[in-house]
Amino acid sequence: MKTVLSGIQPSGKLTLGNYIGAIKNFVKLQHDYQCHFMVVDLHAITVAQEPAALREQSEAVAALFLAAGIDPSKSNVFLQSHVPQHAELGWLMTTLTSMGELERMTQFKDKSSGKDSVGAGLFVYPSLMAADILLYNADLVPVGEDQKQHLELTRDLAGRFNHRYGEYFTIPDPYIPQVGARVMSLDDASSKMSKSNPNAGSYIALLDPPDVIRKKISRATTDSGREVVYDPANKPEVSNLMSIYAECAGMTLKEVAERYEGKMYGPFKKELAEVVVSVIEPLQQRYNEIRESGELAEVLDTSARRAEEVASQTLSAVKERMGFVPRRTLS
């Protein structure tokens, strides 16, 4: 089986966009691939995090992975910081990365724009992301459009290592689903739905109560006119809502358009809210069961142990090729 690796930062609340664009696909991938799904808490601290919030969000993201249907008997679900080889290989990859490559990263430019002081971790974290992927010799990496540049850097670093030290790393390919890869903000369809958006009305959090979800969708921005028509160029707002409907209801966009032909935005948004709630409510129930049962700790520990078995072998092989003296255990 080919290997898939992906991760989500525990900074902010996971959204419906995270579910449709990533987690829903994780659940599908686990049936055909060896999967590693991480909560990338080391990435989260590239910007300041409140310790209690980081702990809570890390556990919440992992529990949401399980609640959405990721099976820990088929896939590893673990915290990045629980596998120390990530940090060590991250440093080794940093030494292979040039300043120019990191300076070209658009995410760094966006996140550092207008700030007087920027942490070095934010600058070099693409090298750690490369290490995350290469540690498991992943064949496929589910990525959004905003992460393709980082995956290209990973491919370059893998090739650079192989050229310098001998063929070892698999060159990973992106896995970008044709549908559901990008859910846009409820208040501005020109920007991606993001858990970091300061306007809580712009996104639906996976742990939002049903009544909050209904209110957010009722207030979602719509285009001029009244027709429910899928036309991203001329009607981006309603097209975004139709995409959400299609993903949550398991329908095609054509079927959604036919269902609401001749109807106005009001009835459409009301029914959209119920479709979204029908997906999120069972997920929340399962999430609460997981958090209350205590099973999460066992899953995280077991998965981390399995992941570390692979990671330690990779790191040892990399260090040997780079010329490090292996540690000898003397009896």
Tab-separated table of C-alpha atoms in Angstrom:
chain	number	residue	atom	x	y	z
A	1	MET	CA	0.000	0.000	0.000
A	2	LYS	CA	1.182	3.490	-0.750
A	3	THR	CA	1.624	5.883	2.164
A	4	VAL	CA	-0.375	9.060	2.776
A	5	LEU	CA	0.517	11.726	5.316
A	6	SER	CA	-1.330	14.884	6.277
A	7	GLY	CA	-1.790	17.126	9.281
A	8	ILE	CA	-3.870	19.972	10.641
A	9	GLN	CA	-2.704	22.671	13.039
A	10	PRO	CA	-4.464	22.897	16.425
A	11	SER	CA	-4.655	26.681	16.237
A	12	GLY	CA	-8.250	27.886	16.237
A	13	LYS	CA	-11.419	25.855	15.825
A	14	LEU	CA	-11.737	23.346	12.996
A	15	THR	CA	-14.320	24.425	10.468
A	16	LEU	CA	-16.709	22.913	7.979
A	17	GLY	CA	-14.086	23.863	5.400
A	18	ASN	CA	-11.539	21.646	7.164
A	19	TYR	CA	-14.073	18.818	7.182
A	20	ILE	CA	-15.073	19.062	3.524
A	21	GLY	CA	-11.651	19.941	2.163
A	22	ALA	CA	-9.537	17.599	4.269
A	23	ILE	CA	-11.003	15.334	6.955
A	24	LYS	CA	-13.779	13.908	4.770
A	25	ASN	CA	-11.105	12.860	2.275
A	26	PHE	CA	-8.926	11.415	5.045
A	27	VAL	CA	-11.753	9.009	5.866
A	28	LYS	CA	-11.891	7.852	2.233
A	29	LEU	CA	-8.131	7.511	1.848
A	30	GLN	CA	-7.699	5.204	4.849
A	31	HIS	CA	-9.354	2.333	2.981
A	32	ASP	CA	-6.771	2.261	0.185
A	33	TYR	CA	-3.571	3.631	1.733
A	34	GLN	CA	-1.376	3.389	4.811
A	35	CYS	CA	-2.283	6.706	6.429
A	36	HIS	CA	-0.644	8.937	9.022
A	37	PHE	CA	-2.849	11.823	10.207
A	38	MET	CA	-1.155	14.249	12.555
A	39	VAL	CA	-2.121	17.117	14.780
A	40	VAL	CA	0.830	19.360	13.914
A	41	ASP	CA	1.296	21.073	17.257
A	42	LEU	CA	4.956	21.912	16.524
A	43	HIS	CA	3.778	23.958	13.550
A	44	ALA	CA	1.193	25.726	15.685
A	45	ILE	CA	3.849	27.329	17.899
A	46	THR	CA	5.380	29.250	14.982
A	47	VAL	CA	3.059	31.930	16.372
A	48	ALA	CA	2.437	32.434	20.088
A	49	GLN	CA	-0.058	30.013	21.648
A	50	GLU	CA	-1.632	30.092	25.096
A	51	PRO	CA	-0.535	26.779	26.699
A	52	ALA	CA	-3.947	25.665	28.011
A	53	ALA	CA	-5.572	26.503	24.678
A	54	LEU	CA	-2.907	24.596	22.746
A	55	ARG	CA	-3.453	21.489	24.888
A	56	GLU	CA	-7.237	21.662	24.524
A	57	GLN	CA	-7.188	22.319	20.787
A	58	SER	CA	-4.648	19.544	20.164
A	59	GLU	CA	-6.913	17.002	21.839
A	60	ALA	CA	-9.993	18.483	20.156
A	61	VAL	CA	-8.529	18.136	16.660
A	62	ALA	CA	-7.481	14.543	17.291
A	63	ALA	CA	-10.931	13.699	18.692
A	64	LEU	CA	-12.603	15.297	15.666
A	65	PHE	CA	-10.465	13.126	13.374
A	66	LEU	CA	-11.855	10.055	15.125
A	67	ALA	CA	-15.398	11.418	15.330
A	68	ALA	CA	-15.400	12.023	11.575
A	69	GLY	CA	-14.681	8.350	10.935
A	70	ILE	CA	-10.911	7.897	10.875
A	71	ASP	CA	-10.345	4.376	12.186
A	72	PRO	CA	-7.276	4.109	14.467
A	73	SER	CA	-6.986	0.405	13.620
A	74	LYS	CA	-6.353	1.408	9.984
A	75	SER	CA	-4.647	4.801	10.346
A	76	ASN	CA	-2.287	6.462	12.779
A	77	VAL	CA	-3.762	9.507	14.540
A	78	PHE	CA	-1.122	11.197	16.673
A	79	LEU	CA	0.368	14.433	17.911
A	80	GLN	CA	3.449	15.590	16.030
A	81	SER	CA	5.248	16.408	19.288
A	82	HIS	CA	4.777	12.823	20.501
A	83	VAL	CA	7.199	11.601	17.812
A	84	PRO	CA	10.490	13.425	18.502
A	85	GLN	CA	12.024	12.373	15.179
A	86	HIS	CA	9.951	15.101	13.495
A	87	ALA	CA	11.919	17.843	15.201
A	88	GLU	CA	15.304	16.211	14.589
A	89	LEU	CA	14.728	15.523	10.906
A	90	GLY	CA	13.263	19.025	10.681
A	91	TRP	CA	16.645	20.439	11.710
A	92	LEU	CA	18.475	18.248	9.206
A	93	MET	CA	16.139	19.409	6.430
A	94	THR	CA	16.680	23.027	7.490
A	95	THR	CA	20.399	22.627	6.789
A	96	LEU	CA	19.558	21.528	3.236
A	97	THR	CA	17.213	24.474	2.622
A	98	SER	CA	18.422	27.806	1.248
A	99	MET	CA	17.356	31.218	2.553
A	100	GLY	CA	16.095	32.093	-0.912
A	101	GLU	CA	13.736	29.128	-0.986
A	102	LEU	CA	12.227	30.103	2.354
A	103	GLU	CA	11.969	33.778	1.416
A	104	ARG	CA	9.863	32.842	-1.621
A	105	MET	CA	7.215	31.085	0.479
A	106	THR	CA	4.009	33.086	0.008
A	107	GLN	CA	2.558	31.942	3.336
A	108	PHE	CA	5.527	33.440	5.164
A	109	LYS	CA	5.058	36.687	3.268
A	110	ASP	CA	1.358	36.764	4.120
A	111	LYS	CA	1.746	35.895	7.806
A	112	SER	CA	4.688	38.251	8.376
A	113	SER	CA	3.263	41.196	6.445
A	114	GLY	CA	2.981	44.346	8.535
A	115	LYS	CA	4.586	42.820	11.635
A	116	ASP	CA	7.548	44.471	13.373
A	117	SER	CA	8.944	41.171	14.631
A	118	VAL	CA	8.611	37.699	13.108
A	119	GLY	CA	9.800	34.500	14.772
A	120	ALA	CA	12.475	32.418	13.058
A	121	GLY	CA	10.213	29.369	13.437
A	122	LEU	CA	7.666	30.859	11.039
A	123	PHE	CA	10.449	31.343	8.498
A	124	VAL	CA	11.894	27.824	8.651
A	125	TYR	CA	8.767	25.756	9.308
A	126	PRO	CA	8.460	24.635	5.642
A	127	SER	CA	11.610	22.579	6.300
A	128	LEU	CA	9.867	20.929	9.265
A	129	MET	CA	6.844	20.251	7.061
A	130	ALA	CA	9.170	18.583	4.570
A	131	ALA	CA	10.557	16.444	7.381
A	132	ASP	CA	7.036	15.433	8.423
A	133	ILE	CA	6.393	14.064	4.948
A	134	LEU	CA	9.791	12.497	4.306
A	135	LEU	CA	9.937	10.810	7.715
A	136	TYR	CA	7.332	8.316	6.469
A	137	ASN	CA	8.446	8.332	2.824
A	138	ALA	CA	4.919	9.408	1.936
A	139	ASP	CA	3.800	8.814	-1.634
A	140	LEU	CA	0.809	11.173	-1.481
A	141	VAL	CA	0.135	14.313	0.534
A	142	PRO	CA	-3.399	15.764	0.605
A	143	VAL	CA	-2.854	19.516	0.228
A	144	GLY	CA	-4.894	22.576	-0.507
A	145	GLU	CA	-3.834	25.097	-3.114
A	146	ASP	CA	-2.196	27.203	-0.386
A	147	GLN	CA	0.158	24.351	0.559
A	148	LYS	CA	1.295	23.274	-2.917
A	149	GLN	CA	4.355	25.534	-2.694
A	150	HIS	CA	5.468	23.817	0.508
A	151	LEU	CA	5.083	20.408	-1.100
A	152	GLU	CA	7.206	21.571	-4.027
A	153	LEU	CA	9.923	22.495	-1.535
A	154	THR	CA	9.603	19.018	-0.008
A	155	ARG	CA	10.065	17.448	-3.421
A	156	ASP	CA	13.124	19.619	-4.032
A	157	LEU	CA	14.664	18.723	-0.666
A	158	ALA	CA	14.051	15.012	-1.200
A	159	GLY	CA	15.720	15.203	-4.596
A	160	ARG	CA	18.605	17.244	-3.171
A	161	PHE	CA	19.195	14.692	-0.405
A	162	ASN	CA	19.024	11.798	-2.849
A	163	HIS	CA	21.509	13.476	-5.197
A	164	ARG	CA	23.947	14.308	-2.399
A	165	TYR	CA	23.709	11.188	-0.230
A	166	GLY	CA	22.257	8.482	-2.460
A	167	GLU	CA	18.731	7.509	-3.403
A	168	TYR	CA	16.583	7.132	-0.307
A	169	PHE	CA	13.566	9.423	-0.101
A	170	THR	CA	10.366	8.912	-2.061
A	171	ILE	CA	9.447	12.040	-4.052
A	172	PRO	CA	5.902	12.761	-2.810
A	173	ASP	CA	3.012	13.779	-5.046
A	174	PRO	CA	0.108	16.056	-4.115
A	175	TYR	CA	-3.355	14.625	-3.640
A	176	ILE	CA	-5.889	17.323	-4.472
A	177	PRO	CA	-9.510	16.124	-4.616
A	178	GLN	CA	-11.527	17.342	-7.577
A	179	VAL	CA	-14.478	18.350	-5.405
A	180	GLY	CA	-14.595	19.948	-2.010
A	181	ALA	CA	-10.982	21.098	-1.905
A	182	ARG	CA	-11.799	24.710	-1.154
A	183	VAL	CA	-14.748	26.018	0.867
A	184	MET	CA	-14.961	29.781	0.929
A	185	SER	CA	-15.859	32.217	3.699
A	186	LEU	CA	-19.532	32.861	4.471
A	187	ASP	CA	-18.985	36.630	4.382
A	188	ASP	CA	-16.591	36.844	1.437
A	189	ALA	CA	-16.425	34.136	-1.216
A	190	SER	CA	-13.117	35.506	-2.490
A	191	SER	CA	-11.305	34.152	0.586
A	192	LYS	CA	-11.041	30.639	1.985
A	193	MET	CA	-13.097	29.657	5.040
A	194	SER	CA	-10.490	29.875	7.783
A	195	LYS	CA	-10.399	29.105	11.490
A	196	SER	CA	-8.031	32.059	11.913
A	197	ASN	CA	-10.558	34.594	10.606
A	198	PRO	CA	-11.345	37.036	13.448
A	199	ASN	CA	-14.986	37.205	12.293
A	200	ALA	CA	-16.669	34.105	13.754
A	201	GLY	CA	-19.583	34.608	11.360
A	202	SER	CA	-17.306	33.875	8.403
A	203	TYR	CA	-16.953	30.192	9.232
A	204	ILE	CA	-18.913	27.265	10.631
A	205	ALA	CA	-16.937	25.583	13.401
A	206	LEU	CA	-17.411	21.825	13.703
A	207	LEU	CA	-18.315	22.300	17.366
A	208	ASP	CA	-20.752	25.184	16.816
A	209	PRO	CA	-24.180	24.390	18.348
A	210	PRO	CA	-26.905	23.731	15.724
A	211	ASP	CA	-28.688	27.019	16.424
A	212	VAL	CA	-25.450	28.940	15.901
A	213	ILE	CA	-24.940	27.145	12.577
A	214	ARG	CA	-28.451	28.057	11.470
A	215	LYS	CA	-27.899	31.699	12.388
A	216	LYS	CA	-24.560	31.901	10.576
A	217	ILE	CA	-25.990	30.435	7.376
A	218	SER	CA	-29.043	32.706	7.516
A	219	ARG	CA	-26.659	35.684	7.675
A	220	ALA	CA	-24.284	34.392	4.990
A	221	THR	CA	-23.596	36.892	2.219
A	222	THR	CA	-25.476	36.312	-1.033
A	223	ASP	CA	-25.113	37.875	-4.472
A	224	SER	CA	-27.493	40.330	-6.073
A	225	GLY	CA	-30.470	38.696	-7.724
A	226	ARG	CA	-32.572	35.877	-6.341
A	227	GLU	CA	-31.828	32.750	-8.360
A	228	VAL	CA	-29.983	29.767	-6.921
A	229	VAL	CA	-27.581	29.252	-9.824
A	230	TYR	CA	-24.056	27.854	-9.808
A	231	ASP	CA	-21.935	30.529	-11.471
A	232	PRO	CA	-18.647	31.096	-9.579
A	233	ALA	CA	-17.599	33.998	-11.804
A	234	ASN	CA	-20.788	36.050	-11.525
A	235	LYS	CA	-22.432	34.616	-8.389
A	236	PRO	CA	-19.536	33.493	-6.173
A	237	GLU	CA	-21.416	33.755	-2.860
A	238	VAL	CA	-24.384	31.553	-3.723
A	239	SER	CA	-22.090	29.207	-5.685
A	240	ASN	CA	-20.070	28.679	-2.505
A	241	LEU	CA	-23.233	27.881	-0.543
A	242	MET	CA	-24.326	25.472	-3.261
A	243	SER	CA	-20.962	23.699	-3.055
A	244	ILE	CA	-21.405	23.285	0.697
A	245	TYR	CA	-24.929	21.942	0.144
A	246	ALA	CA	-23.734	19.455	-2.483
A	247	GLU	CA	-20.906	18.164	-0.278
A	248	CYS	CA	-23.056	17.788	2.826
A	249	ALA	CA	-26.064	16.291	1.040
A	250	GLY	CA	-24.086	13.988	-1.251
A	251	MET	CA	-25.574	15.631	-4.342
A	252	THR	CA	-24.124	17.051	-7.532
A	253	LEU	CA	-24.193	20.787	-8.131
A	254	LYS	CA	-26.573	20.156	-11.020
A	255	GLU	CA	-28.972	18.333	-8.691
A	256	VAL	CA	-28.826	21.198	-6.194
A	257	ALA	CA	-29.558	23.728	-8.951
A	258	GLU	CA	-32.504	21.681	-10.200
A	259	ARG	CA	-33.898	21.301	-6.683
A	260	TYR	CA	-34.011	25.069	-6.194
A	261	GLU	CA	-34.902	26.151	-9.708
A	262	GLY	CA	-37.360	29.023	-9.475
A	263	LYS	CA	-36.878	29.362	-5.704
A	264	MET	CA	-35.246	32.247	-3.856
A	265	TYR	CA	-32.340	32.472	-1.444
A	266	GLY	CA	-34.435	32.329	1.732
A	267	PRO	CA	-35.793	28.780	1.379
A	268	PHE	CA	-32.430	27.598	0.013
A	269	LYS	CA	-30.440	28.925	2.986
A	270	LYS	CA	-32.951	27.540	5.469
A	271	GLU	CA	-32.699	24.047	4.014
A	272	LEU	CA	-28.913	24.373	3.638
A	273	ALA	CA	-28.666	24.982	7.374
A	274	GLU	CA	-30.572	21.766	8.102
A	275	VAL	CA	-28.386	19.783	5.700
A	276	VAL	CA	-25.235	21.067	7.422
A	277	VAL	CA	-26.645	20.369	10.880
A	278	SER	CA	-27.546	16.816	9.799
A	279	VAL	CA	-23.858	16.201	9.079
A	280	ILE	CA	-22.348	18.026	12.043
A	281	GLU	CA	-24.719	16.944	14.822
A	282	PRO	CA	-23.820	13.201	14.696
A	283	LEU	CA	-20.137	14.150	14.467
A	284	GLN	CA	-20.503	16.269	17.618
A	285	GLN	CA	-22.238	13.436	19.455
A	286	ARG	CA	-19.419	11.039	18.616
A	287	TYR	CA	-16.853	13.709	19.558
A	288	ASN	CA	-18.410	14.119	23.000
A	289	GLU	CA	-18.396	10.343	23.519
A	290	ILE	CA	-14.694	10.188	22.653
A	291	ARG	CA	-13.750	13.045	24.972
A	292	GLU	CA	-15.783	11.649	27.870
A	293	SER	CA	-14.684	8.008	27.495
A	294	GLY	CA	-10.952	8.590	27.778
A	295	GLU	CA	-10.233	6.516	24.666
A	296	LEU	CA	-8.394	9.402	23.016
A	297	ALA	CA	-5.276	9.056	25.169
A	298	GLU	CA	-4.956	5.375	24.295
A	299	VAL	CA	-5.370	6.047	20.565
A	300	LEU	CA	-2.771	8.830	20.607
A	301	ASP	CA	-0.269	6.704	22.514
A	302	THR	CA	-0.706	3.607	20.346
A	303	SER	CA	-0.525	5.591	17.123
A	304	ALA	CA	2.538	7.527	18.267
A	305	ARG	CA	4.334	4.270	19.081
A	306	ARG	CA	3.549	2.877	15.626
A	307	ALA	CA	4.580	6.109	13.941
A	308	GLU	CA	7.810	6.262	15.922
A	309	GLU	CA	8.804	2.783	14.760
A	310	VAL	CA	8.780	4.033	11.166
A	311	ALA	CA	10.201	7.460	11.993
A	312	SER	CA	13.172	6.114	13.967
A	313	GLN	CA	14.192	3.822	11.107
A	314	THR	CA	14.056	6.703	8.635
A	315	LEU	CA	16.012	9.057	10.865
A	316	SER	CA	18.716	6.475	11.533
A	317	ALA	CA	19.120	5.823	7.816
A	318	VAL	CA	19.291	9.551	7.045
A	319	LYS	CA	21.883	10.230	9.748
A	320	GLU	CA	24.010	7.308	8.602
A	321	ARG	CA	24.016	8.635	5.029
A	322	MET	CA	24.882	12.139	6.227
A	323	GLY	CA	27.873	10.877	8.194
A	324	PHE	CA	26.750	11.018	11.813
A	325	VAL	CA	28.377	8.586	14.234
A	326	PRO	CA	25.730	6.129	15.487
A	327	ARG	CA	25.220	5.835	19.199
A	328	ARG	CA	26.548	2.593	20.626
A	329	THR	CA	24.952	1.017	23.673
A	330	LEU	CA	27.704	-0.458	25.838
A	331	SER	CA	26.866	-3.275	28.213
